[in-house]
Every structure is written in C-alpha cells, then in structure tokens.
C-alpha cells in the first residue's frame, strides 16, 4: 500500500486522535513549514518543502501481511494516509474528498479495499 | 518482516552496541519521553507517546530479498527488533523473553526463522 | 529495491535539486556529523555514525508496484539512492562511479533496470 504522492505518507499506528495530533505537532517541530524561504525547493514556486520532509519521517508505504485472505495486523495496528500538504486534490479509494478545504495536515483511516489479489491502493 | 506492535520497529543496520546506544540517545532527543504531559495521547492513561514517535523514525517493517533460499543482505546488514516502550509482554520467536523487567528501550537481533515460504515473523 | 548498505538509503520523492539540498541540510540538523566524539559508535574507528542515523530517517528500501511490466509511479515520484557517508566504493547498476571523490552526501537517480522478474537492485 503506497501513497503515490510525494508529500503524503501511508503508515500504520494507533487509531487515536490525540496521537495523531501529537504526530502533527512533532513533525512541525522536526520540519517547520515556516519560514518558507528557509528551503531551496520553495524557490520553484512551491511552499510545501516541509511536507516532503515530513513524508520521509512517516514513510511512503507499508507492506501488510495477508493471512487467509485478510489483512494480518497486530492488536492495535491500523493503517492511515497522512497528507502533509493538503492543498492538492487526490484521486482515492476512501469515502469523502480531500479538496481545497482540507487542513494543512490530516491523517485519514484508509478504507480497506485491499484483497489478496491487489497489493496496491491507488490513492 | 514486521513488528505487529505500534511502539516497536524492525530495522536493518549494523550489529554494534555503540551504534545502538547512539540510536537510543538520538531518538530520545528527537522524541523525548518526558514531560509526558506534553503529549495529548498520554491523556488516554498511556505514557508511551514517545515510543509511537520513535517507531515512525525507525520504521515498522523491512522487506528482505531471498536469493537461493537465503536472506540476501549487504556485508554489514543485520536485522533488529527495536522496542521503545518496553513494558509489554510480546509474543515472539526469539530466544529469551521481553518481560516487565526489560529496559525502557532495547534492540534485539532477530532470530532468522524466515524461509522462502514465510515472509512474516510474528513477534 | 534496497540499498544493501547501512549508511545509505533508497527513497522516492521529487527529482528537484533544491529539494535534495534541503534534505541534506535538514538531515545534518537532525543528526549532525560533528562533533564525532558525541557518538559511541565512532569509538570503533568510524566517524560515520551520523550516516547510520540519516539512513534510518530516509529509509532503507522502497517497494514499487509494477503494472503491465512497468514501474507504476505517482506523477512526481522518482526513485533515488541517497549516500550519507560517501567514502566507500559501492558496487552498483548506475552509470558512473561512487568513488573516494564523492561528496559527503549525495543523492543519485537510480537507473531503472528493474523488470517484472527482478525486484532487487544490487547497488
């Protein structure tokens, strides 16, 4: 399962809102959005360099075991899509839409449409 | 090979104790355990939010090539299980036990029980 | 696709020089090379502990979907080999050579010689 976007991550961790808020705050500390002039990449008329950095910390993809046709997770493992830019419209397989009104960062549970024959979610 | 636990990592790097001590010190700098009130997730009666963060830096899983029925590593590559919480009893395939007396962080070499037909270690 | 070296990464992100410079500067901030005496691992006559740390942030490997015999990337996704030590001669499948004159850190696009039957690049 991979994100196909270079400012987003697919990761596995706990489904707990407080933890996701902690991730966002922590990532902002490790790779601050501002001042945007701090980053050379932003000279290409982007201002999302911090999102490229945050994505590397959280990872691009996960490999999930499938046992007996079902995703084989640990007790608390849940899979999430983490968007760190938030202004792009993404094609996706989840319910709802990530449009221009999405917040700067958001973490969404992925609908599990993976089968034993499909190891990739096009997001 | 994945950890199945959301405060632990499976990673590949050098089998050298000094390096592992460096990882622990470095991770504590990036994602400090205290003050525990700093993290929203800890309001759920947990105090291990830092372990959830450290695990994201070190990664959840590795994908190892198998050539001729053997794990195909680089010269210095060895596989490790990194536990960043340390107070949970884990089910595992390694020798010894990770019980309540384990230190806050520890990094253990994984016994290599992976075969060409088994790509997942249940830890 | 994995790096087989414990001070290097294979990662997927944008093919933009400014971004790669941002990565190098950011990683140097997260895991400084100096003072080298700061790291226990360097007591083994190494001075590249920072490279072992940087590699964990950027990741060891990527898993790329293959659709119809071609690598199935997102619009801006490109695959890179990131060397964070830079003084080792590496065996590799790319054009040119990473010899002793390579800079401390460098990020090279990987030549795509992966086929549907080869999921590993020996670098």
mmCIF file of N, CA and C in Angstrom, chain B residues 29-109:
data_model
loop_
_atom_site.group_PDB
_atom_site.id
_atom_site.type_symbol
_atom_site.label_atom_id
_atom_site.label_comp_id
_atom_site.label_asym_id
_atom_site.label_seq_id
_atom_site.Cartn_x
_atom_site.Cartn_y
_atom_site.Cartn_z
ATOM 1 N N UNK B 29 16.398 12.330 21.954
ATOM 2 C CA UNK B 29 16.488 13.751 21.619
ATOM 3 C C UNK B 29 15.396 14.185 20.658
ATOM 4 N N UNK B 30 15.104 13.353 19.666
ATOM 5 C CA UNK B 30 14.095 13.703 18.663
ATOM 6 C C UNK B 30 12.682 13.633 19.236
ATOM 7 N N UNK B 31 12.456 12.679 20.128
ATOM 8 C CA UNK B 31 11.106 12.443 20.667
ATOM 9 C C UNK B 31 11.229 12.097 22.147
ATOM 10 N N UNK B 32 11.395 13.120 22.989
ATOM 11 C CA UNK B 32 11.648 12.870 24.417
ATOM 12 C C UNK B 32 10.469 12.183 25.109
ATOM 13 N N UNK B 33 10.777 11.307 26.043
ATOM 14 C CA UNK B 33 9.733 10.644 26.836
ATOM 15 C C UNK B 33 9.028 11.655 27.755
ATOM 16 N N UNK B 34 9.805 12.510 28.387
ATOM 17 C CA UNK B 34 9.252 13.470 29.346
ATOM 18 C C UNK B 34 9.405 14.898 28.814
ATOM 19 N N UNK B 35 8.559 15.841 29.216
ATOM 20 C CA UNK B 35 7.446 15.630 30.139
ATOM 21 C C UNK B 35 6.281 14.915 29.441
ATOM 22 N N UNK B 36 5.750 13.899 30.085
ATOM 23 C CA UNK B 36 4.707 13.091 29.451
ATOM 24 C C UNK B 36 3.429 13.897 29.220
ATOM 25 N N UNK B 37 3.250 14.971 29.980
ATOM 26 C CA UNK B 37 2.048 15.795 29.797
ATOM 27 C C UNK B 37 2.107 16.600 28.498
ATOM 28 N N UNK B 38 3.254 16.562 27.836
ATOM 29 C CA UNK B 38 3.444 17.267 26.572
ATOM 30 C C UNK B 38 2.610 16.645 25.451
ATOM 31 N N UNK B 39 2.242 15.388 25.604
ATOM 32 C CA UNK B 39 1.579 14.657 24.518
ATOM 33 C C UNK B 39 0.097 14.428 24.815
ATOM 34 N N UNK B 40 -0.753 14.730 23.850
ATOM 35 C CA UNK B 40 -2.196 14.516 24.017
ATOM 36 C C UNK B 40 -2.529 13.035 24.176
ATOM 37 N N UNK B 41 -1.791 12.173 23.468
ATOM 38 C CA UNK B 41 -2.087 10.746 23.515
ATOM 39 C C UNK B 41 -1.941 10.196 24.935
ATOM 40 N N UNK B 42 -1.076 10.820 25.717
ATOM 41 C CA UNK B 42 -0.868 10.336 27.077
ATOM 42 C C UNK B 42 -2.083 10.568 27.973
ATOM 43 N N UNK B 43 -3.047 11.403 27.517
ATOM 44 C CA UNK B 43 -4.283 11.600 28.294
ATOM 45 C C UNK B 43 -5.159 10.359 28.276
ATOM 46 N N UNK B 44 -4.831 9.389 27.409
ATOM 47 C CA UNK B 44 -5.578 8.134 27.397
ATOM 48 C C UNK B 44 -4.999 7.132 28.404
ATOM 49 N N UNK B 45 -4.373 7.668 29.452
ATOM 50 C CA UNK B 45 -3.772 6.826 30.502
ATOM 51 C C UNK B 45 -2.546 6.059 30.002
ATOM 52 N N UNK B 46 -1.965 6.532 28.917
ATOM 53 C CA UNK B 46 -0.703 5.979 28.448
ATOM 54 C C UNK B 46 0.408 6.964 28.831
ATOM 55 N N UNK B 47 1.635 6.509 28.825
ATOM 56 C CA UNK B 47 2.746 7.445 28.917
ATOM 57 C C UNK B 47 3.824 7.086 27.896
ATOM 58 N N UNK B 48 3.384 6.444 26.811
ATOM 59 C CA UNK B 48 4.352 5.927 25.846
ATOM 60 C C UNK B 48 4.283 6.604 24.478
ATOM 61 N N UNK B 49 3.751 7.831 24.438
ATOM 62 C CA UNK B 49 3.622 8.503 23.139
ATOM 63 C C UNK B 49 4.965 8.607 22.437
ATOM 64 N N UNK B 50 6.014 8.879 23.211
ATOM 65 C CA UNK B 50 7.342 8.987 22.604
ATOM 66 C C UNK B 50 7.710 7.709 21.850
ATOM 67 N N UNK B 51 7.254 6.554 22.346
ATOM 68 C CA UNK B 51 7.572 5.284 21.676
ATOM 69 C C UNK B 51 6.873 5.188 20.319
ATOM 70 N N UNK B 52 5.647 5.731 20.226
ATOM 71 C CA UNK B 52 4.944 5.755 18.937
ATOM 72 C C UNK B 52 5.694 6.629 17.924
ATOM 73 N N UNK B 53 6.318 7.699 18.420
ATOM 74 C CA UNK B 53 7.056 8.599 17.536
ATOM 75 C C UNK B 53 8.381 7.955 17.104
ATOM 76 N N UNK B 54 9.086 7.382 18.073
ATOM 77 C CA UNK B 54 10.375 6.754 17.761
ATOM 78 C C UNK B 54 10.207 5.634 16.739
ATOM 79 N N UNK B 55 9.136 4.870 16.903
ATOM 80 C CA UNK B 55 8.897 3.775 15.973
ATOM 81 C C UNK B 55 8.747 4.286 14.532
ATOM 82 N N UNK B 56 8.137 5.485 14.348
ATOM 83 C CA UNK B 56 7.972 6.001 12.983
ATOM 84 C C UNK B 56 9.324 6.371 12.368
ATOM 85 N N UNK B 57 10.239 6.887 13.184
ATOM 86 C CA UNK B 57 11.569 7.224 12.658
ATOM 87 C C UNK B 57 12.297 5.957 12.211
ATOM 88 N N UNK B 58 12.221 4.914 13.016
ATOM 89 C CA UNK B 58 12.998 3.694 12.753
ATOM 90 C C UNK B 58 12.293 2.736 11.799
ATOM 91 N N UNK B 59 10.985 2.895 11.624
ATOM 92 C CA UNK B 59 10.245 2.082 10.665
ATOM 93 C C UNK B 59 9.574 0.876 11.285
ATOM 94 N N UNK B 60 8.539 0.382 10.650
ATOM 95 C CA UNK B 60 7.757 -0.752 11.168
ATOM 96 C C UNK B 60 8.235 -2.084 10.637
ATOM 97 N N UNK B 61 8.774 -2.076 9.423
ATOM 98 C CA UNK B 61 8.992 -3.340 8.727
ATOM 99 C C UNK B 61 10.190 -3.232 7.799
ATOM 100 N N UNK B 62 10.698 -4.374 7.393
ATOM 101 C CA UNK B 62 11.694 -4.412 6.330
ATOM 102 C C UNK B 62 11.282 -5.488 5.327
ATOM 103 N N UNK B 63 11.708 -5.282 4.113
ATOM 104 C CA UNK B 63 11.497 -6.268 3.066
ATOM 105 C C UNK B 63 12.873 -6.779 2.673
ATOM 106 N N UNK B 64 13.094 -8.067 2.848
ATOM 107 C CA UNK B 64 14.421 -8.640 2.636
ATOM 108 C C UNK B 64 14.391 -9.556 1.415
ATOM 109 N N UNK B 65 15.357 -9.384 0.551
ATOM 110 C CA UNK B 65 15.452 -10.258 -0.618
ATOM 111 C C UNK B 65 15.890 -11.648 -0.195
ATOM 112 N N UNK B 66 15.346 -12.644 -0.853
ATOM 113 C CA UNK B 66 15.756 -14.029 -0.625
ATOM 114 C C UNK B 66 16.337 -14.550 -1.939
ATOM 115 N N UNK B 67 17.605 -14.916 -1.917
ATOM 116 C CA UNK B 67 18.278 -15.429 -3.105
ATOM 117 C C UNK B 67 18.778 -16.836 -2.805
ATOM 118 N N UNK B 68 18.341 -17.788 -3.580
ATOM 119 C CA UNK B 68 18.760 -19.165 -3.364
ATOM 120 C C UNK B 68 18.360 -19.693 -1.997
ATOM 121 N N UNK B 69 17.217 -19.243 -1.479
ATOM 122 C CA UNK B 69 16.710 -19.751 -0.213
ATOM 123 C C UNK B 69 17.336 -19.113 1.011
ATOM 124 N N UNK B 70 18.202 -18.111 0.799
ATOM 125 C CA UNK B 70 18.843 -17.453 1.937
ATOM 126 C C UNK B 70 18.565 -15.959 1.887
ATOM 127 N N UNK B 71 18.516 -15.338 3.068
ATOM 128 C CA UNK B 71 18.356 -13.893 3.135
ATOM 129 C C UNK B 71 19.564 -13.235 2.477
ATOM 130 N N UNK B 72 19.301 -12.311 1.574
ATOM 131 C CA UNK B 72 20.372 -11.685 0.801
ATOM 132 C C UNK B 72 20.655 -10.297 1.372
ATOM 133 N N UNK B 73 21.602 -10.243 2.314
ATOM 134 C CA UNK B 73 21.949 -9.000 2.976
ATOM 135 C C UNK B 73 23.201 -8.386 2.364
ATOM 136 N N UNK B 74 23.377 -7.069 2.551
ATOM 137 C CA UNK B 74 24.654 -6.439 2.301
ATOM 138 C C UNK B 74 25.647 -6.877 3.367
ATOM 139 N N UNK B 75 26.922 -6.555 3.148
ATOM 140 C CA UNK B 75 28.001 -7.057 4.008
ATOM 141 C C UNK B 75 27.733 -6.884 5.501
ATOM 142 N N UNK B 76 27.284 -5.682 5.881
ATOM 143 C CA UNK B 76 27.131 -5.368 7.302
ATOM 144 C C UNK B 76 25.687 -5.352 7.755
ATOM 145 N N UNK B 77 24.782 -5.694 6.885
ATOM 146 C CA UNK B 77 23.367 -5.616 7.243
ATOM 147 C C UNK B 77 22.969 -6.731 8.212
ATOM 148 N N UNK B 78 22.330 -6.360 9.313
ATOM 149 C CA UNK B 78 21.745 -7.311 10.248
ATOM 150 C C UNK B 78 20.372 -6.754 10.619
ATOM 151 N N UNK B 79 19.457 -7.635 10.971
ATOM 152 C CA UNK B 79 18.085 -7.227 11.224
ATOM 153 C C UNK B 79 17.822 -7.174 12.730
ATOM 154 N N UNK B 80 17.141 -6.121 13.183
ATOM 155 C CA UNK B 80 16.893 -5.930 14.609
ATOM 156 C C UNK B 80 15.437 -5.598 14.896
ATOM 157 N N UNK B 81 15.037 -5.984 16.103
ATOM 158 C CA UNK B 81 13.746 -5.585 16.643
ATOM 159 C C UNK B 81 14.013 -4.519 17.696
ATOM 160 N N UNK B 82 13.466 -3.329 17.481
ATOM 161 C CA UNK B 82 13.675 -2.240 18.440
ATOM 162 C C UNK B 82 12.405 -1.970 19.231
ATOM 163 N N UNK B 83 12.466 -2.160 20.527
ATOM 164 C CA UNK B 83 11.308 -1.927 21.401
ATOM 165 C C UNK B 83 11.508 -0.582 22.097
ATOM 166 N N UNK B 84 10.555 0.319 21.954
ATOM 167 C CA UNK B 84 10.729 1.665 22.508
ATOM 168 C C UNK B 84 9.835 1.936 23.708
ATOM 169 N N UNK B 85 9.006 0.969 24.067
ATOM 170 C CA UNK B 85 8.148 1.130 25.242
ATOM 171 C C UNK B 85 8.700 0.235 26.355
ATOM 172 N N UNK B 86 8.691 -1.064 26.125
ATOM 173 C CA UNK B 86 9.451 -1.935 26.997
ATOM 174 C C UNK B 86 8.693 -2.471 28.190
ATOM 175 N N UNK B 87 7.395 -2.175 28.316
ATOM 176 C CA UNK B 87 6.700 -2.696 29.472
ATOM 177 C C UNK B 87 5.635 -3.721 29.087
ATOM 178 N N UNK B 88 5.578 -4.046 27.798
ATOM 179 C CA UNK B 88 4.586 -5.012 27.334
ATOM 180 C C UNK B 88 5.247 -6.369 27.125
ATOM 181 N N UNK B 89 4.510 -7.405 27.430
ATOM 182 C CA UNK B 89 4.985 -8.738 27.109
ATOM 183 C C UNK B 89 4.662 -9.008 25.647
ATOM 184 N N UNK B 90 5.634 -9.419 24.886
ATOM 185 C CA UNK B 90 5.437 -9.655 23.460
ATOM 186 C C UNK B 90 5.483 -11.139 23.175
ATOM 187 N N UNK B 91 4.647 -11.570 22.243
ATOM 188 C CA UNK B 91 4.819 -12.916 21.742
ATOM 189 C C UNK B 91 5.918 -12.881 20.698
ATOM 190 N N UNK B 92 6.797 -13.846 20.695
ATOM 191 C CA UNK B 92 7.931 -13.715 19.804
ATOM 192 C C UNK B 92 8.592 -15.022 19.476
ATOM 193 N N UNK B 93 9.480 -14.925 18.529
ATOM 194 C CA UNK B 93 10.183 -16.090 18.019
ATOM 195 C C UNK B 93 11.644 -16.062 18.388
ATOM 196 N N UNK B 94 12.022 -15.149 19.268
ATOM 197 C CA UNK B 94 13.442 -15.091 19.574
ATOM 198 C C UNK B 94 13.726 -15.826 20.878
ATOM 199 N N UNK B 95 14.978 -16.059 21.156
ATOM 200 C CA UNK B 95 15.346 -16.712 22.410
ATOM 201 C C UNK B 95 15.231 -15.698 23.530
ATOM 202 N N UNK B 96 14.832 -16.147 24.698
ATOM 203 C CA UNK B 96 14.677 -15.239 25.824
ATOM 204 C C UNK B 96 13.302 -14.600 25.813
ATOM 205 N N UNK B 97 13.087 -13.667 26.706
ATOM 206 C CA UNK B 97 11.767 -13.109 26.925
ATOM 207 C C UNK B 97 11.868 -11.608 27.139
ATOM 208 N N UNK B 98 10.883 -10.885 26.591
ATOM 209 C CA UNK B 98 10.793 -9.458 26.843
ATOM 210 C C UNK B 98 9.714 -9.231 27.890
ATOM 211 N N UNK B 99 10.029 -9.378 29.149
ATOM 212 C CA UNK B 99 9.016 -9.246 30.185
ATOM 213 C C UNK B 99 9.021 -7.868 30.814
ATOM 214 N N UNK B 100 8.450 -7.777 32.004
ATOM 215 C CA UNK B 100 8.293 -6.474 32.643
ATOM 216 C C UNK B 100 9.635 -5.914 33.096
ATOM 217 N N UNK B 101 10.662 -6.736 33.084
ATOM 218 C CA UNK B 101 11.949 -6.249 33.555
ATOM 219 C C UNK B 101 12.802 -5.676 32.429
ATOM 220 N N UNK B 102 12.261 -5.644 31.208
ATOM 221 C CA UNK B 102 13.054 -5.100 30.115
ATOM 222 C C UNK B 102 13.259 -3.614 30.320
ATOM 223 N N UNK B 103 14.376 -3.111 29.856
ATOM 224 C CA UNK B 103 14.629 -1.679 29.971
ATOM 225 C C UNK B 103 13.660 -0.907 29.093
ATOM 226 N N UNK B 104 13.638 0.405 29.281
ATOM 227 C CA UNK B 104 12.733 1.281 28.532
ATOM 228 C C UNK B 104 12.906 1.102 27.029
ATOM 229 N N UNK B 105 14.137 1.042 26.582
ATOM 230 C CA UNK B 105 14.378 0.797 25.161
ATOM 231 C C UNK B 105 15.358 -0.352 25.038
ATOM 232 N N UNK B 106 15.165 -1.175 24.052
ATOM 233 C CA UNK B 106 16.161 -2.202 23.804
ATOM 234 C C UNK B 106 16.117 -2.603 22.340
ATOM 235 N N UNK B 107 17.199 -3.087 21.847
ATOM 236 C CA UNK B 107 17.296 -3.500 20.456
ATOM 237 C C UNK B 107 17.873 -4.904 20.413
ATOM 238 N N UNK B 108 17.087 -5.828 19.883
ATOM 239 C CA UNK B 108 17.472 -7.233 19.895
ATOM 240 C C UNK B 108 17.672 -7.750 18.484
ATOM 241 N N UNK B 109 18.696 -8.570 18.279
ATOM 242 C CA UNK B 109 18.819 -9.223 16.972
ATOM 243 C C UNK B 109 17.669 -10.207 16.803
#
